[in-house]
Each structure stands twice: as structure tokens, then as C-alpha cells.
PDB file of C-alpha atoms in Angstrom:
ATOM      1  CA  MET A  72    -212.215  89.454 -75.374  1.00 75.00           C
ATOM      2  CA  LEU A  73    -210.994  90.772 -72.132  1.00 79.00           C
ATOM      3  CA  GLU A  74    -213.039  88.076 -70.331  1.00 83.00           C
ATOM      4  CA  LYS A  75    -211.349  85.437 -72.375  1.00 81.00           C
ATOM      5  CA  ILE A  76    -207.909  86.649 -71.415  1.00 82.00           C
ATOM      6  CA  LYS A  77    -209.062  86.812 -67.699  1.00 79.00           C
ATOM      7  CA  ILE A  78    -210.348  83.367 -67.949  1.00 80.00           C
ATOM      8  CA  PHE A  79    -207.132  82.080 -69.713  1.00 76.00           C
ATOM      9  CA  LEU A  80    -204.868  83.671 -66.942  1.00 73.00           C
ATOM     10  CA  TYR A  81    -206.994  82.372 -64.167  1.00 75.00           C
ATOM     11  CA  ARG A  82    -206.625  78.723 -65.515  1.00 76.00           C
ATOM     12  CA  ILE A  83    -202.785  79.082 -65.772  1.00 72.00           C
ATOM     13  CA  TYR A  84    -202.566  80.564 -62.396  1.00 71.00           C
ATOM     14  CA  LYS A  85    -204.810  77.941 -60.793  1.00 72.00           C
ATOM     15  CA  ARG A  86    -202.587  75.181 -62.000  1.00 71.00           C
ATOM     16  CA  SER A  87    -199.215  76.883 -61.315  1.00 71.00           C
ATOM     17  CA  TYR A  88    -196.909  76.191 -58.469  1.00 75.00           C
ATOM     18  CA  GLY A  89    -196.491  79.645 -57.100  1.00 74.00           C
ATOM     19  CA  ILE A  90    -194.187  81.200 -54.724  1.00 78.00           C
ATOM     20  CA  ASP A  91    -191.969  79.442 -52.208  1.00 85.00           C
ATOM     21  CA  ASP A  92    -188.545  79.981 -50.510  1.00 88.00           C
ATOM     22  CA  LEU A  93    -186.451  79.148 -53.553  1.00 89.00           C
ATOM     23  CA  ASN A  94    -188.547  81.371 -55.824  1.00 90.00           C
ATOM     24  CA  LYS A  95    -188.105  84.338 -53.300  1.00 91.00           C
ATOM     25  CA  THR A  96    -184.493  83.847 -53.332  1.00 92.00           C
ATOM     26  CA  ILE A  97    -184.298  83.689 -57.019  1.00 91.00           C
ATOM     27  CA  ILE A  98    -186.277  86.838 -57.405  1.00 93.00           C
ATOM     28  CA  ILE A  99    -184.317  88.545 -54.895  1.00 93.00           C
ATOM     29  CA  ALA A 100    -181.018  87.737 -56.572  1.00 93.00           C
ATOM     30  CA  ALA A 101    -182.429  88.698 -59.932  1.00 93.00           C
ATOM     31  CA  PHE A 102    -183.293  92.166 -58.469  1.00 93.00           C
ATOM     32  CA  VAL A 103    -179.672  92.589 -56.863  1.00 92.00           C
ATOM     33  CA  PHE A 104    -178.072  91.504 -60.246  1.00 90.00           C
ATOM     34  CA  SER A 105    -180.286  94.025 -62.201  1.00 91.00           C
ATOM     35  CA  ILE A 106    -179.203  96.742 -59.746  1.00 91.00           C
ATOM     36  CA  LEU A 107    -175.374  95.757 -60.122  1.00 89.00           C
ATOM     37  CA  SER A 108    -175.972  95.776 -63.786  1.00 88.00           C
ATOM     38  CA  LEU A 109    -176.634  99.598 -63.759  1.00 87.00           C
ATOM     39  CA  PHE A 110    -173.226 100.176 -62.230  1.00 85.00           C
ATOM     40  CA  ILE A 111    -170.623  97.467 -63.113  1.00 84.00           C
ATOM     41  CA  PHE A 112    -170.358  94.805 -65.815  1.00 77.00           C
ATOM     42  CA  ARG A 113    -173.689  95.695 -67.298  1.00 83.00           C
ATOM     43  CA  THR A 114    -173.861  92.966 -69.859  1.00 86.00           C
ATOM     44  CA  VAL A 115    -172.806  90.103 -67.475  1.00 87.00           C
ATOM     45  CA  PHE A 116    -174.949  91.078 -64.579  1.00 88.00           C
ATOM     46  CA  SER A 117    -177.799  91.966 -66.839  1.00 89.00           C
ATOM     47  CA  LEU A 118    -177.655  88.500 -68.502  1.00 91.00           C
ATOM     48  CA  ILE A 119    -177.521  86.836 -65.157  1.00 91.00           C
ATOM     49  CA  SER A 120    -180.528  88.892 -63.947  1.00 92.00           C
ATOM     50  CA  ASP A 121    -182.439  87.898 -67.383  1.00 92.00           C
ATOM     51  CA  ILE A 122    -181.598  84.173 -66.726  1.00 94.00           C
ATOM     52  CA  LEU A 123    -182.698  84.166 -63.118  1.00 94.00           C
ATOM     53  CA  LEU A 124    -186.014  85.881 -64.023  1.00 93.00           C
ATOM     54  CA  VAL A 125    -186.663  83.188 -66.667  1.00 93.00           C
ATOM     55  CA  ILE A 126    -185.999  80.469 -63.980  1.00 91.00           C
ATOM     56  CA  PHE A 127    -188.272  82.180 -61.633  1.00 92.00           C
ATOM     57  CA  LEU A 128    -191.106  82.224 -64.263  1.00 88.00           C
ATOM     58  CA  LEU A 129    -190.616  78.663 -65.343  1.00 86.00           C
ATOM     59  CA  ARG A 130    -190.796  77.720 -61.494  1.00 87.00           C
ATOM     60  CA  PHE A 131    -193.721  79.868 -60.814  1.00 86.00           C
ATOM     61  CA  PHE A 132    -195.841  78.656 -63.755  1.00 83.00           C
ATOM     62  CA  SER A 133    -194.878  75.041 -63.519  1.00 83.00           C
ATOM     63  CA  SER A 134    -197.599  72.482 -63.058  1.00 80.00           C
ATOM     64  CA  LYS A 135    -195.091  70.022 -61.832  1.00 82.00           C
ATOM     65  CA  LYS A 136    -195.835  70.711 -58.156  1.00 83.00           C
ATOM     66  CA  PHE A 137    -194.158  67.679 -56.794  1.00 87.00           C
ATOM     67  CA  LYS A 138    -190.683  68.391 -58.489  1.00 88.00           C
ATOM     68  CA  ARG A 139    -191.088  72.080 -57.510  1.00 86.00           C
ATOM     69  CA  GLY A 140    -191.671  71.068 -53.880  1.00 86.00           C
ATOM     70  CA  GLU A 141    -188.692  68.727 -53.982  1.00 91.00           C
ATOM     71  CA  GLU A 142    -186.408  71.558 -55.198  1.00 89.00           C
ATOM     72  CA  ASN A 143    -187.683  73.759 -52.434  1.00 91.00           C
ATOM     73  CA  ARG A 144    -187.195  70.985 -49.762  1.00 92.00           C
ATOM     74  CA  LYS A 145    -183.386  70.458 -50.933  1.00 92.00           C
ATOM     75  CA  TYR A 146    -183.008  74.350 -50.921  1.00 93.00           C
ATOM     76  CA  ARG A 147    -184.347  74.617 -47.495  1.00 93.00           C
ATOM     77  CA  LYS A 148    -182.234  71.618 -46.202  1.00 90.00           C
ATOM     78  CA  LEU A 149    -179.106  73.400 -47.634  1.00 91.00           C
ATOM     79  CA  ILE A 150    -179.936  76.762 -46.094  1.00 93.00           C
ATOM     80  CA  LYS A 151    -180.556  74.979 -42.576  1.00 90.00           C
ATOM     81  CA  ILE A 152    -177.140  73.164 -42.822  1.00 87.00           C
ATOM     82  CA  ILE A 153    -175.457  76.548 -43.883  1.00 91.00           C
ATOM     83  CA  THR A 154    -177.283  78.624 -41.017  1.00 91.00           C
ATOM     84  CA  THR A 155    -176.396  75.821 -38.364  1.00 87.00           C
ATOM     85  CA  LYS A 156    -172.658  75.693 -39.440  1.00 85.00           C
ATOM     86  CA  TYR A 157    -172.491  79.635 -39.134  1.00 89.00           C
ATOM     87  CA  GLU A 158    -174.291  79.637 -35.755  1.00 87.00           C
ATOM     88  CA  TYR A 159    -172.136  77.215 -34.026  1.00 85.00           C
ATOM     89  CA  ARG A 160    -168.817  77.975 -35.971  1.00 83.00           C
ATOM     90  CA  LYS A 161    -166.871  79.030 -32.956  1.00 86.00           C
ATOM     91  CA  THR A 162    -168.046  76.358 -30.324  1.00 87.00           C
ATOM     92  CA  HIS A 163    -169.009  73.167 -32.379  1.00 86.00           C
ATOM     93  CA  LYS A 164    -168.079  71.418 -35.577  1.00 85.00           C
ATOM     94  CA  ILE A 165    -171.190  70.540 -37.608  1.00 84.00           C
ATOM     95  CA  LEU A 166    -171.092  67.022 -39.493  1.00 85.00           C
ATOM     96  CA  VAL A 167    -173.931  66.009 -41.856  1.00 84.00           C
ATOM     97  CA  CYS A 168    -174.413  62.093 -42.021  1.00 84.00           C
ATOM     98  CA  GLU A 169    -175.168  60.297 -45.234  1.00 84.00           C
ATOM     99  CA  CYS A 170    -178.812  59.937 -44.081  1.00 84.00           C
ATOM    100  CA  GLY A 171    -179.121  63.815 -43.943  1.00 80.00           C
ATOM    101  CA  GLN A 172    -178.935  64.074 -40.133  1.00 84.00           C
ATOM    102  CA  ILE A 173    -177.165  67.171 -38.848  1.00 84.00           C
ATOM    103  CA  ILE A 174    -174.717  66.159 -35.929  1.00 86.00           C
ATOM    104  CA  ARG A 175    -173.132  68.878 -33.769  1.00 85.00           C
ATOM    105  CA  VAL A 176    -169.839  67.953 -32.084  1.00 87.00           C
ATOM    106  CA  PRO A 177    -167.952  70.275 -29.596  1.00 87.00           C
ATOM    107  CA  LYS A 178    -164.673  71.529 -30.697  1.00 86.00           C
ATOM    108  CA  GLY A 179    -161.269  70.954 -28.903  1.00 84.00           C
ATOM    109  CA  GLN A 180    -162.014  67.124 -28.214  1.00 84.00           C
ATOM    110  CA  GLY A 181    -159.258  65.574 -30.551  1.00 85.00           C
ATOM    111  CA  LYS A 182    -160.037  62.814 -32.747  1.00 88.00           C
ATOM    112  CA  ILE A 183    -163.451  61.199 -31.827  1.00 87.00           C
ATOM    113  CA  GLU A 184    -165.876  58.732 -33.300  1.00 88.00           C
ATOM    114  CA  VAL A 185    -169.456  60.110 -33.587  1.00 87.00           C
ATOM    115  CA  THR A 186    -172.271  57.730 -34.007  1.00 87.00           C
ATOM    116  CA  CYS A 187    -175.478  59.187 -35.937  1.00 85.00           C
ATOM    117  CA  PRO A 188    -178.480  58.989 -33.784  1.00 85.00           C
ATOM    118  CA  CYS A 189    -180.737  58.500 -36.784  1.00 82.00           C
ATOM    119  CA  CYS A 190    -179.049  55.571 -38.792  1.00 83.00           C
ATOM    120  CA  GLY A 191    -176.323  54.425 -36.344  1.00 83.00           C
ATOM    121  CA  LYS A 192    -173.452  55.013 -38.746  1.00 86.00           C
ATOM    122  CA  HIS A 193    -169.988  55.654 -37.239  1.00 85.00           C
ATOM    123  CA  ILE A 194    -168.125  58.663 -38.351  1.00 84.00           C
ATOM    124  CA  ASP A 195    -164.325  59.247 -37.266  1.00 85.00           C
ATOM    125  CA  THR A 196    -163.644  62.992 -37.270  1.00 84.00           C
ATOM    126  CA  ARG A 197    -161.376  65.627 -35.551  1.00 84.00           C
ATOM    127  CA  SER A 198    -163.330  68.094 -33.626  1.00 77.00           C
TER     128      SER A 198
END
């Protein structure tokens, strides 16, 4: 009986998606909300923590690896934009083109026209 359970779990894990950056963030957020539920707003934070754990498990055991990979790529791209904007917040303005290219423009130049190096689209903005 124990051997059958072991084989069953091995087969599930073998075809599952596993851990990626988005899953790590989800599990950390679930842990933070569960800690917060010990001190304040018990039911709300506990519910949020439970929902995040369910999302984590669904993503972890999903066999749709392409869709989970696409979700992770979008998440990493969003994190890259946020960290770039934070890093250059004092000296540059960060623009994101329709094609997804991140463009850095120095602040204090007034109204300028920026050309995307990737797709060639012109963007009018104030720096």
C-alpha cells in the first residue's frame, strides 16, 4: 500500500510544473498573511493566506507547463519594470513602449520625442 502511494505521488510530481519566481512570491505572501492573521484582522488575513496557498498548490501541481511559464514571464517582466523605475526614480523617467521595450529618459529635459529602439515608434513625453 505504501509503495502504491509513493508511485502515485511520484507520477504527480513528475508531470507537475514545480517552483518558479511567481510561486516563491505567492508562498512568501501566504506566509506573511498567515503571520499577520495571528495579530490583526484574523479572518480576513487568514482567508487571504488560504486563497494564496490554494493558488500556490494549483500552480505547483499544474501539468500546463507552457501557461505557467507564460505567467512567470509576465510576472518577471513586471518586476523588472518596477525595479528599474525604482532604481532610476531620481535621475530618469522610465517609459514602457507598446512592444514591451523599457526606455530610460533623463529628467529635466522638458517635452521630448523619444523613438523606441526596438520597434521605431515615436513617443511624446515630458521628462
